[in-house]
Short mmCIF file of C-alpha atoms in Angstrom, two decimals:
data_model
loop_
_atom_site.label_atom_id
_atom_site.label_comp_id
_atom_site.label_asym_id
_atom_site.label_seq_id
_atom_site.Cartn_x
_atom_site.Cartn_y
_atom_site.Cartn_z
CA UNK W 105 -69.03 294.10 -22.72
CA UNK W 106 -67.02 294.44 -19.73
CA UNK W 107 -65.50 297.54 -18.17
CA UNK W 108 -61.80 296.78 -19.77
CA UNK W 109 -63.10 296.41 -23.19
CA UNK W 110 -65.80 300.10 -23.09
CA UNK W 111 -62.62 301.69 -21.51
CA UNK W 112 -60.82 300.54 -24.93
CA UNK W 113 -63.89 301.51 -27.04
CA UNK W 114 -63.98 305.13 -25.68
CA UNK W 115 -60.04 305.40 -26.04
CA UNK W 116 -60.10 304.15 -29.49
CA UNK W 117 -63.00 306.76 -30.44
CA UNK W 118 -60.87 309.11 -29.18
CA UNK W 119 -58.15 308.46 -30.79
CA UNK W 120 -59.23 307.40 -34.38
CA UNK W 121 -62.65 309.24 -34.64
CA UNK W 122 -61.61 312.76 -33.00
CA UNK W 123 -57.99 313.04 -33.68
CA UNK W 124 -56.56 313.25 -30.06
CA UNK W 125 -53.09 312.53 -29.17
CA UNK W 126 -52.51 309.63 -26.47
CA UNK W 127 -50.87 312.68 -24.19
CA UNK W 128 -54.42 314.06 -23.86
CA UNK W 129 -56.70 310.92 -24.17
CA UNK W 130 -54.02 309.86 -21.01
CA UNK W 131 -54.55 312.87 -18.86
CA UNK W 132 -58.41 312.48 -19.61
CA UNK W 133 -58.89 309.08 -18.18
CA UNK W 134 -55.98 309.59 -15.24
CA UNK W 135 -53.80 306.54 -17.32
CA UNK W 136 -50.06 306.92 -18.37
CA UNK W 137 -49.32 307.31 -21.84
CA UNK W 138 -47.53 304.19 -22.71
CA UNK W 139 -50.87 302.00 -21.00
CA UNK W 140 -53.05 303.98 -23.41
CA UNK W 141 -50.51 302.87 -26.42
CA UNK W 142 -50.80 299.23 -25.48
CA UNK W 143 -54.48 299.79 -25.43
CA UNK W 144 -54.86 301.47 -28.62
CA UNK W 145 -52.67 297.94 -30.35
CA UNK W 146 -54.35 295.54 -27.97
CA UNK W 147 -57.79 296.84 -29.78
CA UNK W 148 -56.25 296.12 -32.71
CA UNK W 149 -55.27 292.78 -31.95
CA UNK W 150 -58.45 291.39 -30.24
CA UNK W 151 -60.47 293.05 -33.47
CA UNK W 152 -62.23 296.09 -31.16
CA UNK W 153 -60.60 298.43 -34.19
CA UNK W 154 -59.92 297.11 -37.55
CA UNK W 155 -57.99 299.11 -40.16
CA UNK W 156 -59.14 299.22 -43.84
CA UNK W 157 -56.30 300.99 -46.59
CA UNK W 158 -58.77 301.47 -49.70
CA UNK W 159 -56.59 300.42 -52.39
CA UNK W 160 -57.02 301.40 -56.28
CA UNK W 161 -59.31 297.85 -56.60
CA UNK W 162 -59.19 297.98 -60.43
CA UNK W 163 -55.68 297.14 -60.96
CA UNK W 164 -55.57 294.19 -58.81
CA UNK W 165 -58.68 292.69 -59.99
CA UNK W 166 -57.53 293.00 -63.35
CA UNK W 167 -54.51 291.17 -62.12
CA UNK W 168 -56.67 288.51 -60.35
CA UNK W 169 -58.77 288.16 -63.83
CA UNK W 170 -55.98 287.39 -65.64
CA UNK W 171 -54.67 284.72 -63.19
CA UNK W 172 -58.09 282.95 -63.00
CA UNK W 173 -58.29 282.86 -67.06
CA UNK W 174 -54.02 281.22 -67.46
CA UNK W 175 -54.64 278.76 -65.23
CA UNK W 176 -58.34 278.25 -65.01
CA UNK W 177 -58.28 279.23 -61.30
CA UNK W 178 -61.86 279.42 -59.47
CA UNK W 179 -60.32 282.48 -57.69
CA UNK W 180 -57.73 284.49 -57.13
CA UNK W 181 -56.82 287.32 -54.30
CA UNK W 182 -54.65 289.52 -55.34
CA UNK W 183 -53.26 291.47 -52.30
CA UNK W 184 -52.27 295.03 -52.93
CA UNK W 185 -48.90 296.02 -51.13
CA UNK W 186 -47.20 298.90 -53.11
CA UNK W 187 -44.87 300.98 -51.38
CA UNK W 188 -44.73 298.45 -48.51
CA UNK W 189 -42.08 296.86 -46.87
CA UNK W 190 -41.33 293.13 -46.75
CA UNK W 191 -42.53 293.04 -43.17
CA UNK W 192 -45.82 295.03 -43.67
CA UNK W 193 -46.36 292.84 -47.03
CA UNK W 194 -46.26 289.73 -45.13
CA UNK W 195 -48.70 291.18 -42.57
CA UNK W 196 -50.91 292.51 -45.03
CA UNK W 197 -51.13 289.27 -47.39
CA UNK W 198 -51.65 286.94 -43.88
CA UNK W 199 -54.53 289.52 -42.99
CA UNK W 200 -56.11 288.95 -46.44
CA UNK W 201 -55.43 285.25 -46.68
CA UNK W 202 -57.24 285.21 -43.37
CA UNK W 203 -60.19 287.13 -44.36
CA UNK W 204 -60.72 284.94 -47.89
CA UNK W 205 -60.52 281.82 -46.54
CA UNK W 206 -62.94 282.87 -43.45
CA UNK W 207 -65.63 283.17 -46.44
CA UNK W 208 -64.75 280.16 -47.59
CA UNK W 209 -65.44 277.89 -44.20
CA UNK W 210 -68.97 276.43 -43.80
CA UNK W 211 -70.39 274.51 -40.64
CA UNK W 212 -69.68 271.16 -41.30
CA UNK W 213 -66.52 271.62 -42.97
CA UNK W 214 -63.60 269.69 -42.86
CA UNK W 215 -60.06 271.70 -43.16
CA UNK W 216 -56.79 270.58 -44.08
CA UNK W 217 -53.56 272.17 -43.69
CA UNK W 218 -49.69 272.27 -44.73
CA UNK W 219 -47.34 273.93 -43.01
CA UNK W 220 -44.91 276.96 -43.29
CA UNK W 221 -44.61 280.83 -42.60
CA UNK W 222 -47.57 282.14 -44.93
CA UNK W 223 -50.30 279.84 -43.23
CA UNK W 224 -48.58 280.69 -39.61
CA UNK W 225 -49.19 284.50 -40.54
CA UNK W 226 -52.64 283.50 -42.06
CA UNK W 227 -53.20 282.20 -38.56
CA UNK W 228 -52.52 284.85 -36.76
CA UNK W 229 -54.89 287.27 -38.32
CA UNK W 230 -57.79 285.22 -38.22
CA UNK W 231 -60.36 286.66 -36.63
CA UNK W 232 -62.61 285.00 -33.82
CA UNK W 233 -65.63 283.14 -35.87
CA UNK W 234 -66.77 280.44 -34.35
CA UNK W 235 -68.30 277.74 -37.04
CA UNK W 236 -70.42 274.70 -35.94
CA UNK W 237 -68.84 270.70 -36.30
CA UNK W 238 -65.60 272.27 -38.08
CA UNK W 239 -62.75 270.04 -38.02
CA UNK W 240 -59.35 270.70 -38.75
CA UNK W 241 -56.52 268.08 -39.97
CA UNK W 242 -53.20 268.24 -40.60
CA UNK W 243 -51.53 267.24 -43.85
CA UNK W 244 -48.59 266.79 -43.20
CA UNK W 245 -46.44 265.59 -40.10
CA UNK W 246 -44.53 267.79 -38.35
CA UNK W 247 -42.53 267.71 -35.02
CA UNK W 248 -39.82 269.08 -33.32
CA UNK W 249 -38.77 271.86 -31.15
CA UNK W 250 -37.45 274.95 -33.36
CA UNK W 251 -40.57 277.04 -34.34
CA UNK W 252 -43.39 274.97 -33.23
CA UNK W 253 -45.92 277.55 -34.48
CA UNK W 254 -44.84 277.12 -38.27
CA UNK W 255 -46.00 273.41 -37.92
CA UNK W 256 -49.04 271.87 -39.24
CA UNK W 257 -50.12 270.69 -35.97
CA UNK W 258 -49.93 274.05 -34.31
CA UNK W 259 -51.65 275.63 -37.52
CA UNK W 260 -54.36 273.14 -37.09
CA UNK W 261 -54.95 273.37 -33.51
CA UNK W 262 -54.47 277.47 -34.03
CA UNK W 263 -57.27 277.53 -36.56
CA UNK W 264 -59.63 275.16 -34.22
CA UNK W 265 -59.52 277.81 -31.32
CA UNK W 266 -60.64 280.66 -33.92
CA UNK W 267 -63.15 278.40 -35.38
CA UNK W 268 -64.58 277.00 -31.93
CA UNK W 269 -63.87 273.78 -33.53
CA UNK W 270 -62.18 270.41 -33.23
CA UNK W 271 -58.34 269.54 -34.57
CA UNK W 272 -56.33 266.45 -35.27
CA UNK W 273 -52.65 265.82 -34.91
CA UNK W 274 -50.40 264.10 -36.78
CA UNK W 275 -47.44 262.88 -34.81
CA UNK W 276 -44.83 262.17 -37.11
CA UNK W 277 -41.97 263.90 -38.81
CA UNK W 278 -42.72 265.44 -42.05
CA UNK W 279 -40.12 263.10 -43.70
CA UNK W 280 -38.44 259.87 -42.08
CA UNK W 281 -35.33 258.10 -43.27
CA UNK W 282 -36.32 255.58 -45.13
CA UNK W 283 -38.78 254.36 -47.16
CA UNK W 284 -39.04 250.80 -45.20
CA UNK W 285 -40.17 253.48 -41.87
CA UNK W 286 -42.34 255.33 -43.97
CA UNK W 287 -44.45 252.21 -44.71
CA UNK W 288 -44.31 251.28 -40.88
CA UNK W 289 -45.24 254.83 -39.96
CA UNK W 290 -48.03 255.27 -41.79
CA UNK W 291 -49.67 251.74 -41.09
CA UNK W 292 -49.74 253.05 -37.64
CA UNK W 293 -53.74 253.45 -36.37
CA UNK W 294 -53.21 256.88 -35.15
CA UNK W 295 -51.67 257.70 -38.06
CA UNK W 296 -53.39 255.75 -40.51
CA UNK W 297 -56.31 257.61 -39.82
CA UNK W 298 -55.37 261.56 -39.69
CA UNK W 299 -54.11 260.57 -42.85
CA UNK W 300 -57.45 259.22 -43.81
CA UNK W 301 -59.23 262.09 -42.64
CA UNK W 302 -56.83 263.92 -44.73
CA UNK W 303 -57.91 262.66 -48.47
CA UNK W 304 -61.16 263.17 -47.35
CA UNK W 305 -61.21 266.89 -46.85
CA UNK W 306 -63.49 269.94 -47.48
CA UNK W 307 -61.00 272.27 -47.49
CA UNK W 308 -57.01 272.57 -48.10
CA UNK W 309 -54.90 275.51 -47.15
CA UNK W 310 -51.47 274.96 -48.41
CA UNK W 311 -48.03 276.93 -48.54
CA UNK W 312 -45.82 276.48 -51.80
CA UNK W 313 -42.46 276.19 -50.81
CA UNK W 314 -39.05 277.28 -53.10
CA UNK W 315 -36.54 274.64 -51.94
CA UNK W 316 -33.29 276.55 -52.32
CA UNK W 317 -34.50 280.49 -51.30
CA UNK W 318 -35.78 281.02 -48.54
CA UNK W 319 -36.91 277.62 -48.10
CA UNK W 320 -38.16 276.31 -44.65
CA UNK W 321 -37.57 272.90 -45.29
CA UNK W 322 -33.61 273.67 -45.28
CA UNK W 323 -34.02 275.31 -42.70
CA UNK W 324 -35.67 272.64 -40.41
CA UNK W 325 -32.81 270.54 -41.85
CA UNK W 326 -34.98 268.70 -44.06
CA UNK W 327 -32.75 269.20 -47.35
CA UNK W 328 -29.13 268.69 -46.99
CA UNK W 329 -26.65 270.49 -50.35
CA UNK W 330 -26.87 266.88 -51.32
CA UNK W 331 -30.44 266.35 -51.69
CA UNK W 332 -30.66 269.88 -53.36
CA UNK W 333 -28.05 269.36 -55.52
CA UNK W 334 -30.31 266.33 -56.82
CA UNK W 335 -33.49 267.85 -56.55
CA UNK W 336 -31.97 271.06 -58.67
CA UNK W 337 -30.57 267.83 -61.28
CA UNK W 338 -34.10 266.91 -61.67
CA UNK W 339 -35.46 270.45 -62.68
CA UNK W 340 -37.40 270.53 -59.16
CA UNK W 341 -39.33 274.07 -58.50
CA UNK W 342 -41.27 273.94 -56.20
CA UNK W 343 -42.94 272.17 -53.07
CA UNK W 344 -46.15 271.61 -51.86
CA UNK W 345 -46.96 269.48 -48.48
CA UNK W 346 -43.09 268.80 -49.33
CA UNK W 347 -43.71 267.13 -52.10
CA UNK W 348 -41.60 268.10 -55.07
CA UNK W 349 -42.43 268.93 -58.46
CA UNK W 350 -40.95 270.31 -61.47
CA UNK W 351 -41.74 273.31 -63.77
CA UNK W 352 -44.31 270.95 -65.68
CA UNK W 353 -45.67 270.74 -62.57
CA UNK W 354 -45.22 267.10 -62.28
CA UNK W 355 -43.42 265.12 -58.86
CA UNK W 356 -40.04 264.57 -59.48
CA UNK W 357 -38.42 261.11 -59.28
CA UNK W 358 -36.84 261.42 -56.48
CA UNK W 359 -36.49 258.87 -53.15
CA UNK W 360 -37.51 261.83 -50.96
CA UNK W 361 -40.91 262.03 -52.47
CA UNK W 362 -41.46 259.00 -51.09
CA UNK W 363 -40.68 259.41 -47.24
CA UNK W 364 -43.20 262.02 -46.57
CA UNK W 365 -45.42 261.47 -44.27
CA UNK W 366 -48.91 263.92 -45.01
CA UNK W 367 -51.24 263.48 -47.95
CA UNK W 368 -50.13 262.86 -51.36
CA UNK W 369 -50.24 265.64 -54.49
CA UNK W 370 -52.84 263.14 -56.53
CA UNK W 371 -54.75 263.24 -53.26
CA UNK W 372 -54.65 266.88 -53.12
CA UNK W 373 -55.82 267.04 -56.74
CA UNK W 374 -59.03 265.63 -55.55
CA UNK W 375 -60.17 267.89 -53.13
CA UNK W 376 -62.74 270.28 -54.05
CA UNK W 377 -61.21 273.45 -52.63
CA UNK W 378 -57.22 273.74 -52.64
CA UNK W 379 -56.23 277.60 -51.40
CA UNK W 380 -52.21 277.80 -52.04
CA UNK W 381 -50.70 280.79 -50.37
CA UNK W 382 -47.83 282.15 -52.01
CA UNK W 383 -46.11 285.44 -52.28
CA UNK W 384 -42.40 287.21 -52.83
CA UNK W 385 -40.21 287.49 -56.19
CA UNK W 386 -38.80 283.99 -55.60
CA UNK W 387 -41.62 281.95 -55.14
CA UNK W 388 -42.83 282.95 -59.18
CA UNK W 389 -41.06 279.80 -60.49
CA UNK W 390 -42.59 277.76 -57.67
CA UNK W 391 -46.35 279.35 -58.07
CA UNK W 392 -45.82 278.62 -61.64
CA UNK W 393 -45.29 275.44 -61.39
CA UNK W 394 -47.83 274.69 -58.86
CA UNK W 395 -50.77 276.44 -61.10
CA UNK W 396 -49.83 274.42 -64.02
CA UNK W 397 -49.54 270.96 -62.28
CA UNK W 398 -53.63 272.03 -61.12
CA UNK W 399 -52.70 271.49 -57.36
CA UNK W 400 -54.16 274.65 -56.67
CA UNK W 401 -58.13 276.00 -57.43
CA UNK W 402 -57.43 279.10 -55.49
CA UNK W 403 -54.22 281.49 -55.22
CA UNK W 404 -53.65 284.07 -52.48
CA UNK W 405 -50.31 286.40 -53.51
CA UNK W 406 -49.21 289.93 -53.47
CA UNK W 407 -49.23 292.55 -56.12
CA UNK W 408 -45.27 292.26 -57.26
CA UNK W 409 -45.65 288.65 -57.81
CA UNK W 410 -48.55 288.47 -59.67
CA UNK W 411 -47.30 290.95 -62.04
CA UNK W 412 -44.44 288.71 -62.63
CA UNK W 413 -46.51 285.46 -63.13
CA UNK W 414 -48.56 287.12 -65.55
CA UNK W 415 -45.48 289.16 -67.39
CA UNK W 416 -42.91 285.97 -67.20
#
């Protein structure tokens, strides 16, 4: 342990085991207060101090029960976040998502992911744990320069640095203009076999998407009022590895479907372990949806929305 990290330890003690304010733990050591602040969260962030909330379990595994049985789920997490706010729900279902899919990674394994703001915020809380021969692949294309972390690539090479593993990247725009470049794309060798390495996958963490709230494919510019207007025609809910589906859970007819570039929903079907992390009042529709069309094995969501999955 070096001398910066048992200088945290003893501040930290300090601070959460014997109650004393950062004023005094300051004047102790000789260190202004606000370095002794940035301490105290750096600890936090590297994982020197971890805080546990000890929820009322019994509720939310009843929830999680309930889940598992309607849609004959292998598991479900049911995140308790009562009496938090949107931000501190976010954090506090990306810390969880994090912690149940850690349990979930084997040596060996082979990891694919989507893209989107609930597996960025997975990301970022997961904790140093490094696996042997882990690989992860993306599932999806994804490039550009507006909020590079939220892409699959970045996810993927984020989650091989945690893992002490290996990463793929797929260099290709989620969706292309045409279906005549699709085809070319995706005969491509580099691409050809990410995408390979895709459908043959251990592991998938996915995102399920609400295309008109919210919805980060509109905001990428992905979905014009045109396309939406279409997609809404067709009774579309919901997407996953922007593919879109309807409330029956089944892909929509629609050209778009067909100029993805990532792994297909049948494919995804087929892998053993599917984790689909989903939470907020306006993704119920799109959960729904995703649960019945048996994309998903596992669900990660928060309290509020599970509620309203099981009550709608």
């Amino acid at each position: 342990m070096n001398d910066n990290i048992k200088l945290m330890t003893k501040i930290c003690k300090l601070y959460y085991y014997e109650s004393w304010t950062q004023e005094k733990i300051a004047e102790k050591f000789g260190i202004s207060r606000p370095i002794i602040s940035k301490m105290i969260q750096k600890a936090r962030e590297i994982g020197v101090v971890e805080i546990i909330v000890h929820d009322d379990p019994q509720q939310t595994t009843e929830l999680e029960k309930e889940l598992e049985m309607a849609y004959q789920l292998q598991q479900v997490l049911v995140v308790p976040t009562r009496d938090l706010n949107k931000e501190l729900v976010t954090s506090a279902v990306g810390k969880a998502a994090a912690q149940f899919v850690q349990k979930l990674i084997k040596n060996g394994d082979r990891i694919g992911v989507s893209w989107g703001n609930s597996l960025y915020h997975m990301v970022r809380e997961f904790p140093l744990d490094k696996k042997d021969d882990v690989k992860i692949i993306p599932l999806i294309g994804g490039t550009g320069n507006e909020r590079t972390e939220v892409h699959s690539n970045q996810i993927a090479y984020e989650l091989s640095k945690r893992l002490g593993g290996k990463c793929e990247s797929l260099y290709a725009p989620s969706i292309v203009e045409t279906e005549e470049l699709h085809e070319q794309i995706v005969r491509l060798p580099n691409i050809a076999s990410v995408l390979q390495e895709g459908a043959q996958i251990d592991l998938a963490i996915v995102g399920i998407g609400n295309p008109y709230s919210m919805s980060t494919m509109e905001r990428y510019g992905y979905l014009n009022e045109a396309v939406l207007s279409e997609l809404k025609d067709l009774n579309t809910v919901a997407d996953i590895n922007s593919r879109f589906i309807n409330r029956s859970g089944d892909i929509v007819d629609h050209p778009i479907n067909n100029r993805v570039i990532g792994i297909g929903l049948e494919q995804l079907k087929r892998v053993d372990n599917v984790v689909g992390l989903a939470f907020g009042l306006h993704k119920i529709e799109s959960i729904k949806a995703a649960l019945t069309g048996g994309y998903i094995k596992m669900l990660v969501t928060d309290e509020a929305t599970a509620y309203k999955i099981i009550g709608d």
